[in-house]
XYZ file of N, CA, C and O in Angstrom:
364
model
N -0.568 -3.074 44.645
C 0.743 -3.548 45.053
C 1.789 -2.500 44.706
O 1.694 -1.886 43.654
N 2.735 -2.354 45.562
C 3.824 -1.434 45.274
C 5.160 -2.115 45.530
O 5.373 -2.688 46.592
N 6.008 -2.044 44.530
C 7.361 -2.572 44.622
C 8.290 -1.505 44.082
O 7.939 -0.769 43.169
N 9.494 -1.453 44.616
C 10.424 -0.434 44.125
C 11.063 -0.839 42.807
O 11.473 0.014 42.037
N 11.143 -2.156 42.522
C 11.735 -2.601 41.264
C 11.423 -4.082 41.026
O 10.780 -4.742 41.853
N 11.873 -4.588 39.889
C 11.645 -5.980 39.531
C 12.305 -6.973 40.470
O 11.787 -8.070 40.692
N 13.438 -6.609 41.024
C 14.097 -7.505 41.975
C 13.243 -7.699 43.226
O 13.136 -8.815 43.744
N 12.626 -6.626 43.683
C 11.752 -6.736 44.846
C 10.538 -7.604 44.522
O 10.076 -8.385 45.353
N 10.033 -7.485 43.305
C 8.924 -8.339 42.869
C 9.346 -9.802 42.887
O 8.621 -10.669 43.383
N 10.507 -10.072 42.312
C 11.006 -11.446 42.249
C 11.202 -12.022 43.644
O 10.881 -13.194 43.895
N 11.705 -11.241 44.558
C 11.889 -11.702 45.933
C 10.546 -12.003 46.584
O 10.422 -12.977 47.337
N 9.524 -11.207 46.289
C 8.189 -11.450 46.830
C 7.610 -12.753 46.282
O 6.959 -13.503 47.007
N 7.856 -13.041 45.002
C 7.397 -14.302 44.407
C 8.124 -15.469 45.069
O 7.501 -16.437 45.515
N 9.432 -15.386 45.127
C 10.223 -16.472 45.720
C 9.886 -16.691 47.189
O 9.908 -17.820 47.674
N 9.548 -15.609 47.899
C 9.210 -15.705 49.313
C 7.766 -16.103 49.573
O 7.366 -16.292 50.717
N 6.955 -16.207 48.507
C 5.569 -16.622 48.652
C 4.607 -15.526 49.088
O 3.446 -15.802 49.363
N 5.057 -14.268 49.136
C 4.168 -13.174 49.525
C 3.187 -12.810 48.409
O 2.146 -12.207 48.655
N 3.544 -13.143 47.192
C 2.717 -12.817 46.034
C 2.941 -13.894 44.978
O 4.007 -14.496 44.915
N 1.931 -14.133 44.162
C 2.079 -15.119 43.082
C 2.362 -14.405 41.765
O 2.037 -13.222 41.610
N 2.930 -15.121 40.801
C 3.117 -14.520 39.482
C 1.790 -14.037 38.885
O 1.744 -12.987 38.248
N 0.707 -14.773 39.131
C -0.595 -14.351 38.609
C -1.048 -13.047 39.260
O -1.607 -12.175 38.586
N -0.786 -12.874 40.546
C -1.101 -11.600 41.208
C -0.374 -10.443 40.524
O -0.952 -9.383 40.295
N 0.897 -10.657 40.216
C 1.686 -9.607 39.560
C 1.163 -9.313 38.165
O 1.113 -8.149 37.741
N 0.768 -10.352 37.434
C 0.219 -10.158 36.089
C -1.071 -9.352 36.168
O -1.266 -8.387 35.422
N -1.964 -9.728 37.071
C -3.240 -9.008 37.186
C -3.026 -7.551 37.581
O -3.685 -6.658 37.055
N -2.086 -7.309 38.480
C -1.779 -5.937 38.871
C -1.186 -5.156 37.697
O -1.541 -3.989 37.473
N -0.329 -5.796 36.940
C 0.272 -5.147 35.771
C -0.781 -4.809 34.731
O -0.768 -3.719 34.148
N -1.714 -5.729 34.504
C -2.796 -5.484 33.547
C -3.627 -4.280 33.995
O -3.963 -3.404 33.186
N -3.934 -4.222 35.271
C -4.709 -3.092 35.797
C -3.968 -1.772 35.572
O -4.583 -0.763 35.186
N -2.663 -1.769 35.787
C -1.873 -0.551 35.582
C -1.821 -0.165 34.102
O -1.883 1.024 33.761
N -1.706 -1.157 33.237
C -1.692 -0.883 31.794
C -3.025 -0.274 31.377
O -3.072 0.739 30.664
N -4.127 -0.890 31.802
C -5.447 -0.402 31.421
C -5.720 1.000 31.975
O -6.425 1.781 31.352
N -5.137 1.310 33.097
C -5.315 2.633 33.700
C -4.566 3.715 32.912
O -5.110 4.779 32.638
N -3.330 3.456 32.540
C -2.510 4.483 31.908
C -2.439 4.454 30.404
O -2.166 5.472 29.769
N -2.692 3.301 29.814
C -2.480 3.167 28.370
C -3.401 4.026 27.502
O -2.967 4.477 26.445
N -4.648 4.272 27.890
C -5.472 5.133 27.032
C -4.852 6.504 26.792
O -5.059 7.111 25.749
N -4.060 6.987 27.720
C -3.430 8.296 27.587
C -2.142 8.235 26.786
O -1.888 9.085 25.930
N -1.314 7.216 27.043
C 0.008 7.187 26.410
C 0.133 6.205 25.253
O 1.089 6.272 24.492
N -0.798 5.267 25.107
C -0.800 4.293 24.013
C 0.555 3.597 23.849
O 1.084 3.468 22.757
N 1.118 3.141 24.941
C 2.419 2.473 24.901
C 2.294 0.986 24.604
O 3.195 0.386 24.043
N 1.178 0.388 24.981
C 0.975 -1.048 24.777
C -0.010 -1.208 23.635
O -1.195 -0.929 23.779
N 0.490 -1.628 22.479
C -0.360 -1.709 21.296
C -0.841 -3.123 21.000
O -1.818 -3.302 20.297
N -0.169 -4.113 21.510
C -0.602 -5.495 21.327
C -0.631 -6.172 22.695
O 0.389 -6.583 23.230
N -1.808 -6.262 23.233
C -1.979 -6.812 24.576
C -2.019 -8.334 24.516
O -2.734 -8.903 23.701
N -1.254 -8.952 25.387
C -1.183 -10.420 25.440
C -1.601 -10.900 26.827
O -0.949 -11.726 27.449
N -2.703 -10.379 27.307
C -3.151 -10.657 28.661
C -3.434 -12.138 28.893
O -3.049 -12.696 29.916
N -4.159 -12.765 27.969
C -4.508 -14.180 28.167
C -3.265 -15.064 28.221
O -3.174 -15.969 29.060
N -2.300 -14.781 27.355
C -1.064 -15.557 27.355
C -0.288 -15.356 28.660
O 0.254 -16.296 29.226
N -0.266 -14.117 29.148
C 0.435 -13.816 30.399
C -0.228 -14.538 31.569
O 0.456 -15.112 32.422
N -1.550 -14.525 31.606
C -2.267 -15.226 32.679
C -1.996 -16.724 32.634
O -1.772 -17.355 33.671
N -2.024 -17.272 31.434
C -1.793 -18.716 31.286
C -0.395 -19.097 31.780
O -0.237 -20.057 32.539
N 0.599 -18.341 31.384
C 1.969 -18.633 31.811
C 2.139 -18.449 33.309
O 2.851 -19.198 33.964
N 1.473 -17.445 33.865
C 1.582 -17.195 35.308
C 0.949 -18.329 36.118
O 1.435 -18.672 37.195
N -0.111 -18.932 35.589
C -0.785 -20.021 36.308
C 0.060 -21.294 36.370
O -0.063 -22.060 37.317
N 0.881 -21.518 35.360
C 1.684 -22.742 35.332
C 3.130 -22.476 35.733
O 4.007 -23.294 35.497
N 3.336 -21.337 36.355
C 4.668 -20.941 36.774
C 5.301 -21.993 37.673
O 4.682 -22.505 38.593
N 6.532 -22.319 37.372
C 7.318 -23.197 38.226
C 8.541 -22.413 38.687
O 9.186 -21.745 37.899
N 8.831 -22.510 39.963
C 9.960 -21.785 40.517
C 11.231 -22.145 39.767
O 11.481 -23.286 39.430
N 12.020 -21.153 39.482
C 13.327 -21.380 38.871
C 14.328 -20.472 39.565
O 13.951 -19.589 40.322
N 15.575 -20.686 39.273
C 16.596 -19.862 39.908
C 16.962 -18.642 39.074
O 17.941 -17.972 39.347
N 16.151 -18.338 38.057
C 16.384 -17.134 37.272
C 16.043 -15.904 38.112
O 15.084 -15.916 38.883
N 16.808 -14.869 37.963
C 16.671 -13.682 38.806
C 15.255 -13.101 38.781
O 14.691 -12.777 39.824
N 14.653 -12.990 37.606
C 13.339 -12.360 37.495
C 12.211 -13.370 37.290
O 11.158 -13.030 36.729
N 12.385 -14.587 37.752
C 11.360 -15.625 37.602
C 10.049 -15.168 38.231
O 10.016 -14.729 39.372
N 8.968 -15.232 37.441
C 7.647 -14.857 37.938
C 7.292 -13.392 37.813
O 6.184 -12.998 38.159
N 8.203 -12.581 37.298
C 7.963 -11.139 37.174
C 7.500 -10.836 35.743
O 8.205 -11.148 34.783
N 6.306 -10.227 35.584
C 5.843 -9.884 34.228
C 6.670 -8.750 33.637
O 7.260 -7.946 34.364
N 6.709 -8.705 32.305
C 7.441 -7.632 31.636
C 6.732 -7.222 30.365
O 5.932 -7.968 29.818
N 7.032 -6.034 29.932
C 6.538 -5.554 28.644
C 7.678 -5.657 27.654
O 8.819 -5.317 27.961
N 7.372 -6.125 26.461
C 8.375 -6.310 25.435
C 8.231 -5.205 24.395
O 7.209 -5.088 23.727
N 9.235 -4.365 24.290
C 9.224 -3.269 23.323
C 9.545 -3.821 21.939
O 10.450 -4.630 21.779
N 8.802 -3.394 20.959
C 8.973 -3.876 19.583
C 10.137 -3.151 18.911
O 9.951 -2.210 18.162
N 11.347 -3.597 19.225
C 12.530 -2.946 18.660
C 13.503 -3.946 18.040
O 14.708 -3.784 18.139
N 13.001 -4.997 17.439
C 13.886 -5.887 16.709
C 13.777 -7.352 17.072
O 14.182 -8.203 16.299
N 13.250 -7.661 18.237
C 13.078 -9.066 18.582
C 11.875 -9.621 17.820
O 10.996 -8.888 17.418
N 11.852 -10.895 17.638
C 10.745 -11.541 16.938
C 10.017 -12.457 17.905
O 10.631 -13.137 18.717
N 8.689 -12.485 17.792
C 7.876 -13.403 18.551
C 6.872 -13.991 17.574
O 6.122 -13.252 16.933
N 6.871 -15.311 17.455
C 6.029 -15.984 16.476
C 4.575 -15.549 16.595
O 4.016 -15.490 17.686
N 3.977 -15.202 15.455
C 2.573 -14.838 15.407
C 2.246 -13.436 15.877
O 1.084 -13.072 15.991
N 3.256 -12.610 16.131
C 3.022 -11.261 16.639
C 3.464 -10.210 15.633
O 4.387 -10.402 14.852
N 2.788 -9.073 15.692
C 3.122 -7.923 14.845
C 4.560 -7.475 15.118
O 5.009 -7.468 16.245
N 5.235 -7.091 14.071
C 6.590 -6.555 14.211
C 6.663 -5.252 13.440
O 6.725 -5.224 12.221
N 6.641 -4.138 14.151
C 6.639 -2.842 13.490
C 7.865 -2.007 13.779
O 7.995 -0.909 13.276
N 8.753 -2.500 14.622
C 9.973 -1.790 14.992
C 9.694 -0.407 15.568
O 10.459 0.519 15.421
N 8.534 -0.280 16.233
C 8.197 0.980 16.884
C 7.777 2.080 15.940
O 7.690 3.234 16.327
N 7.499 1.746 14.687
C 7.151 2.756 13.690
C 5.652 2.676 13.385
O 5.132 1.615 13.125
N 4.973 3.808 13.426
C 3.570 3.874 13.027
C 3.523 4.035 11.519
O 4.074 4.979 10.973
N 2.880 3.121 10.850
C 2.780 3.205 9.385
C 2.017 4.451 8.978
O 1.004 4.800 9.543
N 2.524 5.140 7.982
C 1.864 6.311 7.445
C 2.077 7.571 8.277
O 1.471 8.586 7.998
N 2.927 7.499 9.272
C 3.149 8.669 10.118
C 4.616 9.019 10.190
O 5.122 9.403 11.219
N 5.333 8.892 9.140
C 6.765 9.211 9.145
C 7.010 10.658 8.849
O 6.287 11.353 8.263
């Protein structure tokens, strides 16, 4: 799948051309393809993303149904590692 940006993805979801689960699976494939080289995604939440995409309900939020990566820079998510982007022992 190719989209120029998240807004185009959201429009495709709202228009029924693609499902949120399709976008999640495509995103996972892209992560698995590139991440071994750049190691940008250190805590993969694939199962949670799939589960949320399956129970997706249309909303009027701009990016409804569009998957995203959450950078570890200060936000908290229950039960998840919080490292603030710092590799321990490599300062």
